[in-house]
Coordinates of C-alpha atoms in Angstrom, one line a residue:
Chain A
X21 CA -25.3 -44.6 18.2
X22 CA -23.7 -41.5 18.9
X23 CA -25.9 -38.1 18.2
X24 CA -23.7 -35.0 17.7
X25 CA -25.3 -31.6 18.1
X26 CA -23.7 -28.8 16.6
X27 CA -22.7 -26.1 18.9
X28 CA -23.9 -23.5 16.3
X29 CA -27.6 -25.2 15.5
X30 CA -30.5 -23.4 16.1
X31 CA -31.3 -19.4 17.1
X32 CA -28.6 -17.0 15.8
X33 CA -28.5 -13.8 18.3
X34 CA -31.1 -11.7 16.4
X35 CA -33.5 -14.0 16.6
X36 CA -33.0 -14.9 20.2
X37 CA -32.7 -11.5 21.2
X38 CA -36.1 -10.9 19.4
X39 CA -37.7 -13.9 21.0
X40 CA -36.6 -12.9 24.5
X41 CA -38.0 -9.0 23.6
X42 CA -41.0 -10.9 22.3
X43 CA -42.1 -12.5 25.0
X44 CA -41.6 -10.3 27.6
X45 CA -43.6 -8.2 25.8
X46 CA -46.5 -10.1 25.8
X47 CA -46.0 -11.0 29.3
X48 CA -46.2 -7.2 30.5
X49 CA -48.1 -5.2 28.2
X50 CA -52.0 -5.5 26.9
X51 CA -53.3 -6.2 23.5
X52 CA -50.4 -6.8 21.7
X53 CA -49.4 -7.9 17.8
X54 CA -46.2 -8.2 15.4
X55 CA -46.1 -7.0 12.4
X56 CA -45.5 -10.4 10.2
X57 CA -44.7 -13.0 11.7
X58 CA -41.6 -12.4 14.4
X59 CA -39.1 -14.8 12.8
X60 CA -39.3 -17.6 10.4
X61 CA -40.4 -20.4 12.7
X62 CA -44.5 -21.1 12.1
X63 CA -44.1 -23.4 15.6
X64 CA -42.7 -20.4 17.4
X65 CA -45.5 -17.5 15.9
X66 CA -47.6 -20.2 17.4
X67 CA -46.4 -20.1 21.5
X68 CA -46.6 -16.7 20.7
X69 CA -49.8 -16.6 19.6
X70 CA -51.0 -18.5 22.8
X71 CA -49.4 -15.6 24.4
X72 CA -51.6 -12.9 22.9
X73 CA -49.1 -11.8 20.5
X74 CA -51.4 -11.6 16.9
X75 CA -50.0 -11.5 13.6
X76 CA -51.1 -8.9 11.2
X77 CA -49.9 -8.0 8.0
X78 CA -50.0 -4.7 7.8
X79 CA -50.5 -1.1 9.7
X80 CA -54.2 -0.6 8.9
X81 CA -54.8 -3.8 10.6
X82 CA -54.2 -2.7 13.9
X83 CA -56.7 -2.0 16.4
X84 CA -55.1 0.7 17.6
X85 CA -54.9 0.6 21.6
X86 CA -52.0 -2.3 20.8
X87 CA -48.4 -3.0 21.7
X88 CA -46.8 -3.7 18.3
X89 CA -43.6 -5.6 17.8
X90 CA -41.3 -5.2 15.1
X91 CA -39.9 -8.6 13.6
X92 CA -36.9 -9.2 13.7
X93 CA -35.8 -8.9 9.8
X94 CA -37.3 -5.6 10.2
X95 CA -40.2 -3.6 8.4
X96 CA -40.2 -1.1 5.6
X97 CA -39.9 2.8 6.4
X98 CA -43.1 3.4 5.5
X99 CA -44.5 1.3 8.1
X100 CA -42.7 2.4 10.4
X101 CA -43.5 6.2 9.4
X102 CA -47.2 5.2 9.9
X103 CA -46.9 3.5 13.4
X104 CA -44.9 6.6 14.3
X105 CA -47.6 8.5 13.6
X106 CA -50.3 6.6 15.1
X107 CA -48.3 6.7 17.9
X108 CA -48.6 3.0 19.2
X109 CA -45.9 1.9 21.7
X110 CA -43.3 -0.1 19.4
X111 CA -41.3 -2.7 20.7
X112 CA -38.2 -2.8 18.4
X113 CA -36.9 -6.3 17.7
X114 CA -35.2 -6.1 15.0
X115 CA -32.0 -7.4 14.1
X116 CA -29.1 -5.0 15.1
X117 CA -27.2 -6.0 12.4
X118 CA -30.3 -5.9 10.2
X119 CA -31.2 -2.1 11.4
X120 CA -27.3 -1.0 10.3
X121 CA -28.1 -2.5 6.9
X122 CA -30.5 -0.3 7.1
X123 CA -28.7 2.9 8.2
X124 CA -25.7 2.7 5.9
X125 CA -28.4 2.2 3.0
X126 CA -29.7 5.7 4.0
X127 CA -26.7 7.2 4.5
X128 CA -25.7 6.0 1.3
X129 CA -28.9 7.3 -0.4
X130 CA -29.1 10.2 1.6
X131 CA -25.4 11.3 0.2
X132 CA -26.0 10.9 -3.5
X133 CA -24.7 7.2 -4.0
X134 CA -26.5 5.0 -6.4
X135 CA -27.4 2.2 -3.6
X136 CA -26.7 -1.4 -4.4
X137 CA -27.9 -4.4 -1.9
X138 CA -26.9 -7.7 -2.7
X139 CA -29.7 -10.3 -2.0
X140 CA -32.7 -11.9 -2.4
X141 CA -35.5 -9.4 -4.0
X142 CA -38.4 -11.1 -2.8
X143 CA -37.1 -11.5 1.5
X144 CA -38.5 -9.0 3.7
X145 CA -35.5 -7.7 5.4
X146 CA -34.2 -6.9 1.6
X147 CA -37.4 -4.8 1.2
X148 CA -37.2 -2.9 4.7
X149 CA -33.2 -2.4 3.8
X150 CA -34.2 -0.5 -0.1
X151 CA -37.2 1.0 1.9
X152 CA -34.4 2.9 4.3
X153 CA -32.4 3.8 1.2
X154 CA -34.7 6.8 0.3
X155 CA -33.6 6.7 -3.1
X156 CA -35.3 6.5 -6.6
X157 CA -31.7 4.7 -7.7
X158 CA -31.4 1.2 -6.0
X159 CA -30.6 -2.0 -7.2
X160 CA -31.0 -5.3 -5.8
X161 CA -28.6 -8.1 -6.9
X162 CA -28.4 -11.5 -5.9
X163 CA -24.9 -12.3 -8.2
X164 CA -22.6 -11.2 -10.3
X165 CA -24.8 -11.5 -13.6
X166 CA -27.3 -9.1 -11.6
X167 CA -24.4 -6.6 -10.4
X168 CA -23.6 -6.2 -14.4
X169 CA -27.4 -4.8 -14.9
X170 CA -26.3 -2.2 -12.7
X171 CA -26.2 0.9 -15.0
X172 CA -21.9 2.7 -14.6
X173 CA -22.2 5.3 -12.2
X174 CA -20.0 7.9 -10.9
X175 CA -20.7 6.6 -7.3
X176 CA -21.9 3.5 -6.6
X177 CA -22.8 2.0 -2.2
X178 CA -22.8 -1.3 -1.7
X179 CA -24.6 -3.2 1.3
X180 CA -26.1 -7.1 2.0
X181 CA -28.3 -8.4 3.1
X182 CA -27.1 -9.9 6.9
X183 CA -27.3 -13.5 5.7
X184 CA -25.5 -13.4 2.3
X185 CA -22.4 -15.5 1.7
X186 CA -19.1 -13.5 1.7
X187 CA -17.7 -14.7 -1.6
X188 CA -20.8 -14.0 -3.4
X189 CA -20.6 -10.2 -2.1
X190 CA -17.3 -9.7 -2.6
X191 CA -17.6 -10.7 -6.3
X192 CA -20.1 -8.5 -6.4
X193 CA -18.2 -5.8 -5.3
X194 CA -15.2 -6.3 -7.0
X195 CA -18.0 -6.3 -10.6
X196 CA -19.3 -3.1 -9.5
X197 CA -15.7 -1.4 -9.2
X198 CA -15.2 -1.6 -12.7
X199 CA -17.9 0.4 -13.1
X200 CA -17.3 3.5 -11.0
X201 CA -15.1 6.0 -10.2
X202 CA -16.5 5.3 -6.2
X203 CA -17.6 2.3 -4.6
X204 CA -18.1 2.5 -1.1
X205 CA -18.8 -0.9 0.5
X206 CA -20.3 -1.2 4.0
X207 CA -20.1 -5.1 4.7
X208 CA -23.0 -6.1 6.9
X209 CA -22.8 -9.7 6.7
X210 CA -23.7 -10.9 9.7
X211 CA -20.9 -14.2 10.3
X212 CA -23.5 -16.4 11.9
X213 CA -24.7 -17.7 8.8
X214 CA -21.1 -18.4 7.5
X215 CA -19.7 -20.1 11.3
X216 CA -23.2 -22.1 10.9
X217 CA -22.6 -23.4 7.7
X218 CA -18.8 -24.2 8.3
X219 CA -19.2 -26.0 11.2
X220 CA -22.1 -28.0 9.0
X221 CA -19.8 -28.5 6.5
X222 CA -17.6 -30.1 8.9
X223 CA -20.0 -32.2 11.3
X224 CA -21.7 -33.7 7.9
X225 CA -18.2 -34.8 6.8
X226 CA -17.5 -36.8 9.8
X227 CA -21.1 -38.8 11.0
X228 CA -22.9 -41.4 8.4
X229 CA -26.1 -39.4 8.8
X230 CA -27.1 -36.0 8.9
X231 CA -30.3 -34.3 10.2
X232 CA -30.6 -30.7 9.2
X233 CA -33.9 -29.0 11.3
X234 CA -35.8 -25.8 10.5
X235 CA -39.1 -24.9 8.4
X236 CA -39.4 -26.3 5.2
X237 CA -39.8 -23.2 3.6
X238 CA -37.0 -21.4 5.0
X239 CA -34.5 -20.5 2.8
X240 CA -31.2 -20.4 5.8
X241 CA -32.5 -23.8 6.6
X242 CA -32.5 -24.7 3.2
X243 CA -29.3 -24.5 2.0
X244 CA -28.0 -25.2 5.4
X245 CA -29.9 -28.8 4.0
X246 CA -28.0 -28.6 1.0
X247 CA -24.9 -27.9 1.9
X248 CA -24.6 -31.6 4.1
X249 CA -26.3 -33.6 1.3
X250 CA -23.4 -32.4 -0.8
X251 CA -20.8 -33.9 1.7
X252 CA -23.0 -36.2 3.2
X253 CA -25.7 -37.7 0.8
X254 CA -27.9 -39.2 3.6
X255 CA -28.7 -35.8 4.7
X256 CA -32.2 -35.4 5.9
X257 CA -34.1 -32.0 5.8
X258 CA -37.4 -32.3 8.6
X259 CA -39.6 -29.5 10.4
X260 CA -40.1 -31.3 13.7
X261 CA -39.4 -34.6 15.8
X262 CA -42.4 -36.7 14.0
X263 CA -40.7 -36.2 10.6
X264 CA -38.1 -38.8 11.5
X265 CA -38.1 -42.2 9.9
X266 CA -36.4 -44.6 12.2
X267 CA -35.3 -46.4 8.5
X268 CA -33.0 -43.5 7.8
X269 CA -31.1 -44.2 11.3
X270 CA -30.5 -48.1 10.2
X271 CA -26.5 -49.3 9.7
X272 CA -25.6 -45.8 11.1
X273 CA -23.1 -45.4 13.9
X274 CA -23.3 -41.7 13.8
X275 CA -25.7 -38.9 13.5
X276 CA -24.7 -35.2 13.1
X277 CA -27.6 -32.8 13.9
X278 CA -27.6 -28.7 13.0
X279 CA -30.7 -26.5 12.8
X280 CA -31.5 -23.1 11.1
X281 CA -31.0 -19.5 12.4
X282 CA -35.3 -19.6 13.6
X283 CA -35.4 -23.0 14.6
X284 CA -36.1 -23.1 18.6
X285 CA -34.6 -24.9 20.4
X286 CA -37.1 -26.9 22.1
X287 CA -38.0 -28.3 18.5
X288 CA -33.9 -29.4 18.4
X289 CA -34.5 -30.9 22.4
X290 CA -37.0 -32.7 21.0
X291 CA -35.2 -34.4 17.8
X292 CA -32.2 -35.5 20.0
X293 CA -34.7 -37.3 22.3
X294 CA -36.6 -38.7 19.9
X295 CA -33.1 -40.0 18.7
X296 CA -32.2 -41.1 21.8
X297 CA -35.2 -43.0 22.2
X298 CA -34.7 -44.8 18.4
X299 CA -31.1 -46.4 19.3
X300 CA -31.8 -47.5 23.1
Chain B
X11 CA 10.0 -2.3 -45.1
X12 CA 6.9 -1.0 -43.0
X13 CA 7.2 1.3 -39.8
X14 CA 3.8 1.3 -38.1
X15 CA 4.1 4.1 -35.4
X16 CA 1.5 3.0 -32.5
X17 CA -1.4 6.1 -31.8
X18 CA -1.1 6.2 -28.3
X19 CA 2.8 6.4 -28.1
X20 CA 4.0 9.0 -26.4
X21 CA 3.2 12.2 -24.1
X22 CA -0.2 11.3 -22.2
X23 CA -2.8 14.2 -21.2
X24 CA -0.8 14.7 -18.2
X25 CA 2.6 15.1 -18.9
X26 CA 1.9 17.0 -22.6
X27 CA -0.4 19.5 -20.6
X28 CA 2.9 19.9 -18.1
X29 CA 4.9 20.5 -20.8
X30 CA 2.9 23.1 -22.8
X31 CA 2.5 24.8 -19.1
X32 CA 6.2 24.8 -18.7
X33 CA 6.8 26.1 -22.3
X34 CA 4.5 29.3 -22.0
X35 CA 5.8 29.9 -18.3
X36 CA 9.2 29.8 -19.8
X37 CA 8.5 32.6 -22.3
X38 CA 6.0 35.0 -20.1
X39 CA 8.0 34.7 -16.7
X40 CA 11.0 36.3 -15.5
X41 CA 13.6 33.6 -13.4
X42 CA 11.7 30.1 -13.3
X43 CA 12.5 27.2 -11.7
X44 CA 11.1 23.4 -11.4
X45 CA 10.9 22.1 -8.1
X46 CA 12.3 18.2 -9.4
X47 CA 12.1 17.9 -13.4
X48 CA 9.0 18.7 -14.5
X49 CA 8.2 15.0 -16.4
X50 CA 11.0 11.5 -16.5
X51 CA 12.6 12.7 -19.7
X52 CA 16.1 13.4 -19.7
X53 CA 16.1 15.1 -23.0
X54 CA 12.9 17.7 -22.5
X55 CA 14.0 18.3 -19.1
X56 CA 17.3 19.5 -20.9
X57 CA 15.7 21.5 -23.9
X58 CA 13.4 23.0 -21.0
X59 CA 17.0 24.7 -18.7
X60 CA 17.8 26.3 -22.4
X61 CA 14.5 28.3 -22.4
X62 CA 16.1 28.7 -18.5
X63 CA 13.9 26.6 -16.5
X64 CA 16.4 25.4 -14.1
X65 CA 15.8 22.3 -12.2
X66 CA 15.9 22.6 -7.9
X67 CA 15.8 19.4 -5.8
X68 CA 14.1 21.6 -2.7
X69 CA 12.4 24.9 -1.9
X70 CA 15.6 26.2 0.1
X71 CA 17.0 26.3 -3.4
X72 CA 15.6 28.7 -4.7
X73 CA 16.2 32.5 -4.7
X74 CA 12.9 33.6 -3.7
X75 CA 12.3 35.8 -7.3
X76 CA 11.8 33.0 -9.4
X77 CA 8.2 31.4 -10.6
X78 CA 8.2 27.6 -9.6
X79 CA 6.4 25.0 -12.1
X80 CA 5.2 22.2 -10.2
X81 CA 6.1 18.9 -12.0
X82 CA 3.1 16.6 -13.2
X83 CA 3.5 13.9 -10.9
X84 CA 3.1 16.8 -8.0
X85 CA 4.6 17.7 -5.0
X86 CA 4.8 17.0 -1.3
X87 CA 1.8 18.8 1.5
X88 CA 4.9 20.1 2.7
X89 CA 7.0 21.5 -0.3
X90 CA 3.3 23.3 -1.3
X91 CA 2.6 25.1 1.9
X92 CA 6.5 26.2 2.1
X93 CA 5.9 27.5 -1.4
X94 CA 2.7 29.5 -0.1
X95 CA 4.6 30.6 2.8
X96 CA 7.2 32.3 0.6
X97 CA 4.7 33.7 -1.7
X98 CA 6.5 32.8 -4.6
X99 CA 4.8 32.5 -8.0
X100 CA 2.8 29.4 -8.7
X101 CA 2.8 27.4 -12.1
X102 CA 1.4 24.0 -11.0
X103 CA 1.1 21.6 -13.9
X104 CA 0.7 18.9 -11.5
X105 CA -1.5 16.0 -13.7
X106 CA -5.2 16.6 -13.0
X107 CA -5.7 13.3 -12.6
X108 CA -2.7 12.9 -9.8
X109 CA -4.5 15.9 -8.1
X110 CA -7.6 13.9 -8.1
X111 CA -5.7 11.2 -6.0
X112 CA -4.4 13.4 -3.7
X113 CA -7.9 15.2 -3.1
X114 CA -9.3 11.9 -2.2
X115 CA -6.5 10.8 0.0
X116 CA -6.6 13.9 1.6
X117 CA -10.9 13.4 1.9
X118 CA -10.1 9.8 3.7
X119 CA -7.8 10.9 5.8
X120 CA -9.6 14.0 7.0
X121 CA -13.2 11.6 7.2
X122 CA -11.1 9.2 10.0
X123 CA -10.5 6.4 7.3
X124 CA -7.0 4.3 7.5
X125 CA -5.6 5.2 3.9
X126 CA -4.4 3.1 1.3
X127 CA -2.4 3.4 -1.3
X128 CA -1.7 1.3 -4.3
X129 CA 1.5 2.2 -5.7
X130 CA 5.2 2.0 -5.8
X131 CA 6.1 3.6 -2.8
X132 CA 9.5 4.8 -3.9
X133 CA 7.3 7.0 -6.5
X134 CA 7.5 11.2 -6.0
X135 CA 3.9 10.7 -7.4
X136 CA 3.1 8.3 -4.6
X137 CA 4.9 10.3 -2.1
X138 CA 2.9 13.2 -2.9
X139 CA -0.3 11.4 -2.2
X140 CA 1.0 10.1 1.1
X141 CA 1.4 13.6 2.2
X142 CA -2.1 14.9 1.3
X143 CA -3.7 12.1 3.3
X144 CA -2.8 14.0 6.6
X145 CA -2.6 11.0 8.4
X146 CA -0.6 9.3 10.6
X147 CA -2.2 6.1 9.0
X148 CA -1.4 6.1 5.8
X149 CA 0.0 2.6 3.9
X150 CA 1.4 2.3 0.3
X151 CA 1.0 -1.1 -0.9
X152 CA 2.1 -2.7 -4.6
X153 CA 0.4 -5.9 -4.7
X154 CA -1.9 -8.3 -2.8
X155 CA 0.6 -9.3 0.0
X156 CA 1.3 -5.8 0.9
X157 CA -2.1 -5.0 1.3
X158 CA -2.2 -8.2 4.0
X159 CA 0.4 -6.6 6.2
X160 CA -2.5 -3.6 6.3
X161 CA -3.7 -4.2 9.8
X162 CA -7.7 -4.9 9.9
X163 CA -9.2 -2.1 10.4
X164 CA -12.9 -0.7 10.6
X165 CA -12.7 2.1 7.8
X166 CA -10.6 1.4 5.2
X167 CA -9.9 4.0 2.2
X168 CA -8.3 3.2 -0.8
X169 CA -6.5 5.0 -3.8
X170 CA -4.1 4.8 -6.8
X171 CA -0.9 5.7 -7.9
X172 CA -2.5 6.8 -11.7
X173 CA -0.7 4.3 -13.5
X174 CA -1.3 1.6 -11.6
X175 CA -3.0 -1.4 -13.9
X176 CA -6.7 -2.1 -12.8
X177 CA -6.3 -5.7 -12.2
X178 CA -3.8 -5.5 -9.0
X179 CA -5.8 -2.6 -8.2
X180 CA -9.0 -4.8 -7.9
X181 CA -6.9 -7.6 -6.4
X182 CA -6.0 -5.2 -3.4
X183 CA -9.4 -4.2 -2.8
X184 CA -10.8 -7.5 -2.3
X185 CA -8.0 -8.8 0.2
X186 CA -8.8 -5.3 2.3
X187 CA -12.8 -5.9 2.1
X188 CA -12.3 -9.0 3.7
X189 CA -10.2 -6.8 6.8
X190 CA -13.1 -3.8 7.6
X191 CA -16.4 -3.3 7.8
X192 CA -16.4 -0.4 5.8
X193 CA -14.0 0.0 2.8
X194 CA -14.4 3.2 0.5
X195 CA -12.9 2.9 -2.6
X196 CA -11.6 5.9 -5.4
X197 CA -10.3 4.5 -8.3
X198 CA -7.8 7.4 -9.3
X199 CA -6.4 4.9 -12.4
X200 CA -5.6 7.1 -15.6
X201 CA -6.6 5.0 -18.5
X202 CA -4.1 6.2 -20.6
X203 CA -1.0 3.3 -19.4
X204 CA -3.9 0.9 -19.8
X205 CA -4.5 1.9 -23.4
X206 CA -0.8 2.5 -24.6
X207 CA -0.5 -1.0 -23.4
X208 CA -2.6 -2.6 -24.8
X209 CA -2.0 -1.3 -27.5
X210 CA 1.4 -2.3 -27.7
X211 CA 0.3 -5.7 -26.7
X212 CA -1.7 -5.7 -30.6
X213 CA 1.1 -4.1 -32.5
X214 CA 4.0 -6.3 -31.4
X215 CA 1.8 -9.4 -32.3
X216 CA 1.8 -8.2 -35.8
X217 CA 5.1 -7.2 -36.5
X218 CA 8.6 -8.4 -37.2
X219 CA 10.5 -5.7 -34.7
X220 CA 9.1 -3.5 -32.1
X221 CA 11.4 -0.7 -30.7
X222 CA 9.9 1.0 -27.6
X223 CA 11.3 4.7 -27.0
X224 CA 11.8 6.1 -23.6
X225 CA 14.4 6.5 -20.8
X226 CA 16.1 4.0 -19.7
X227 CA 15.4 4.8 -15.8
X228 CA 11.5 5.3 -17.2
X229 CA 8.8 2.9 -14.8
X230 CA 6.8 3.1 -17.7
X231 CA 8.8 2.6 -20.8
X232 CA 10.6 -0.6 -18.9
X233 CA 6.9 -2.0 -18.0
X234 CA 6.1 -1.2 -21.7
X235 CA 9.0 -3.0 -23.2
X236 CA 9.1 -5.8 -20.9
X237 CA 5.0 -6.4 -22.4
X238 CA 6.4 -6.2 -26.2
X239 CA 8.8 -8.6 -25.8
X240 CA 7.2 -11.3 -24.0
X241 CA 5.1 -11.2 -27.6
X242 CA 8.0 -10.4 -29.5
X243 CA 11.0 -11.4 -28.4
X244 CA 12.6 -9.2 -31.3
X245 CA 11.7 -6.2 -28.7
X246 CA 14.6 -3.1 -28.2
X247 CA 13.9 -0.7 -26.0
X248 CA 15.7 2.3 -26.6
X249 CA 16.6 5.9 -25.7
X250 CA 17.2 7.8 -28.6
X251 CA 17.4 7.4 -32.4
X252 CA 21.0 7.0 -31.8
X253 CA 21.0 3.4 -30.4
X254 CA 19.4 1.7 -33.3
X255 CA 21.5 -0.9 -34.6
X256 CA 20.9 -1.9 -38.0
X257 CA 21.8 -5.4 -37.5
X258 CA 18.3 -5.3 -35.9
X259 CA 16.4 -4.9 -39.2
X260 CA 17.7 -7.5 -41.2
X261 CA 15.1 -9.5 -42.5
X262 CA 12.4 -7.9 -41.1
X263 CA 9.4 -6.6 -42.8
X264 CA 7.9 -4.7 -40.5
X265 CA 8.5 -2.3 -37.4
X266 CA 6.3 -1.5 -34.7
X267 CA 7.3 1.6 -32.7
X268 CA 5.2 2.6 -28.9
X269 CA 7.0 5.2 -26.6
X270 CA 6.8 6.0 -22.7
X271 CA 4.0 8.7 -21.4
X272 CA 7.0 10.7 -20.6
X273 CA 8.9 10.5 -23.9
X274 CA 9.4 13.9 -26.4
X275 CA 7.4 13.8 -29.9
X276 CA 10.4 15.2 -31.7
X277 CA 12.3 11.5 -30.0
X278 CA 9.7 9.5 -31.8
X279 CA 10.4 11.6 -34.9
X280 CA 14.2 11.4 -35.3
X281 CA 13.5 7.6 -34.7
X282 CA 11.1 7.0 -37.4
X283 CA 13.3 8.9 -39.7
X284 CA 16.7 7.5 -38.7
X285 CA 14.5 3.8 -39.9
X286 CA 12.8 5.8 -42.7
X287 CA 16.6 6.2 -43.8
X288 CA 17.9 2.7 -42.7
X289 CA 15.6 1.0 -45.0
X290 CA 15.3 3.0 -48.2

């Protein structure tokens, strides 16, 4: 049987780059904790918990004499305001492209605009981005329907969240035009999602089974799962290695393997081999 | 038979505040000149040299004593700052809304942005705004695949000829958000095409005629005829009251009359009477 591993599966650069910052962390400094969980994988909060690296869910639970990381969706001002001011030694991991979501929502607050984000309400790297907006008028829309609940404004700023599809934004923003006299669009998509997903898109249409890898209640991996079982129905959605069912592999000549942007890859290393080991 | 004149046919805000400028100049000044004709009408731009406003293609034309008008669809950068230089008298009935345009072209190109313009680019309106960007970066595009020969850029600005319609305007903006990471947007579009046409659009889908009133060379008036008669194909679109033929009329029931932004009230009037006349 032959297993195909897509090139883009698994750890987009935020989330590496934050893994890397992670751990180094814990190897050099003391006490040390993240504020929330570092990235969306509960397999890799748990290495780094064997590494010393707590999880605590907000400021107040700090002890104080600790490293703190920042995760890499990144955390709300105030949070940060208060860790400034207790003056613990911050390692910053989050997201580059996450932090200039961030920035352009603040300067877009900061000059007057009426700040817009398109995505998800309830994801923490949508809160931390309307936290950094410093404005009592900001919206967040996840479509088009949303975008017309926006009240007309002279002056509107527009931003996404980093792992928002293109088309959905750009209706968005072309909604939001009509009811203006300025829109000022800073497009922070980051492409990982979108080369990800395309080159998903592709692999499912060309193996008889596809095995899509990442928490169960992540939302990347998630629609990452639903975008195969759309081209390829025999699309399988699994956390880890002992999820597979040898059944599913049955008749099939090819398998096409991708993973989520917080999936490690030793979790992936470990599906291929247990593959491997199915079809000897 | 009935005439049914359409409300918005006619002068718009721009070009009747020009004219009512140009009118009082005319009385209160000494020698006056207008640096191009002061609105696309033939016949007002004729009725304006008997009250001695005389018509100069350049400012080397003109004497140096004279008060200059400056025409509603504006001047060059250039032509102003010569004017300034020479100290001369200033009437500038240039459209409020075409200043508005310039202003922000002139704001984007000062701010670093690569400038945009949507717009015919043959247009002394549009040529004006190209000037007050100040930049050697500047693009006029009239549809979608202009705006694709706009190289990809990081800042894009964007702007409008004022009666540019909306939905090319929108059109343009979503190819260039797909080419920068940042695109600011002014939406300088003057309602006031949108609403002649459309009401144009209503009135030749009720009637047995429609005669559209305007110059012949008009951008407008052709746009507005060409609209009329792909709903009525009974559509004339004529200068003056003088080309009506009354061949037209026979058998009709009702007229609907629009006119360009540019054309003269007392046009419209000598029309409506020369039909009043025609079918009594």
């Amino acid at each position: 049987m032959n297993i195909v591993l897509a090139r883009s599966a698994g750890f987009c650069f935020g989330v590496k780059r934050a893994v890397n910052m992670a751990f180094a962390a814990a190897e050099q400094a003391g006490p040390i904790c993240s504020l929330g969980p570092l990235i969306h994988s509960p397999q890799l909060v748990e290495r780094l918990q064997g590494e010393g690296v707590r999880v605590v869910a907000s400021v107040a639970e700090m002890t104080g004499d600790e490293t703190v990381i920042i995760r890499s969706h990144g955390i709300r001002r105030e949070e940060e305001q208060q860790l400034r001011q207790r003056q613990l030694p911050l390692v910053d991991a989050t997201c580059p492209f996450v932090k200039k979501a961030q920035e352009y929502a603040g300067l877009l607050g900061e000059q007057g605009y009426t700040v817009v984000i398109v995505g998800e309400q309830e994801h923490p790297e949508v809160q931390g981005i309307v936290s950094y907006a410093c404005s009592d008028s900001v919206y967040v829309v996840a479509d088009v329907a949303g975008a017309r609940q926006v009240p007309s404004g002279r002056r509107l700023g527009l931003v996404a969240q980093t792992t928002q599809a293109y088309e959905n934004f750009r209706a968005i923003a072309m909604e939001l035009l009509g009811r203006c006299k300025e829109l000022r669009v800073f497009n922070t998509i980051c492409d990982a999602t979108a080369v990800r997903q395309n080159e998903a898109r592709e692999l499912a249409a060309s193996v008889d089974r596809m095995l899509v890898i990442g928490g169960h209640n992540s939302a990347n991996t998630n629609r990452l799962a639903r975008i195969c079982s759309d081209i390829q129905p025999r699309t399988f959605h699994i956390e880890t290695a002992s999820e597979i069912d040898p059944a599913w592999l049955v008749g099939a000549a090819s398998v096409g393997i991708t993973a989520g942007a917080s999936t490690p890859e030793w979790i992936i290393r470990e599906v291929v081999e247990k593959l491997q080991q199915l079809t000897k």
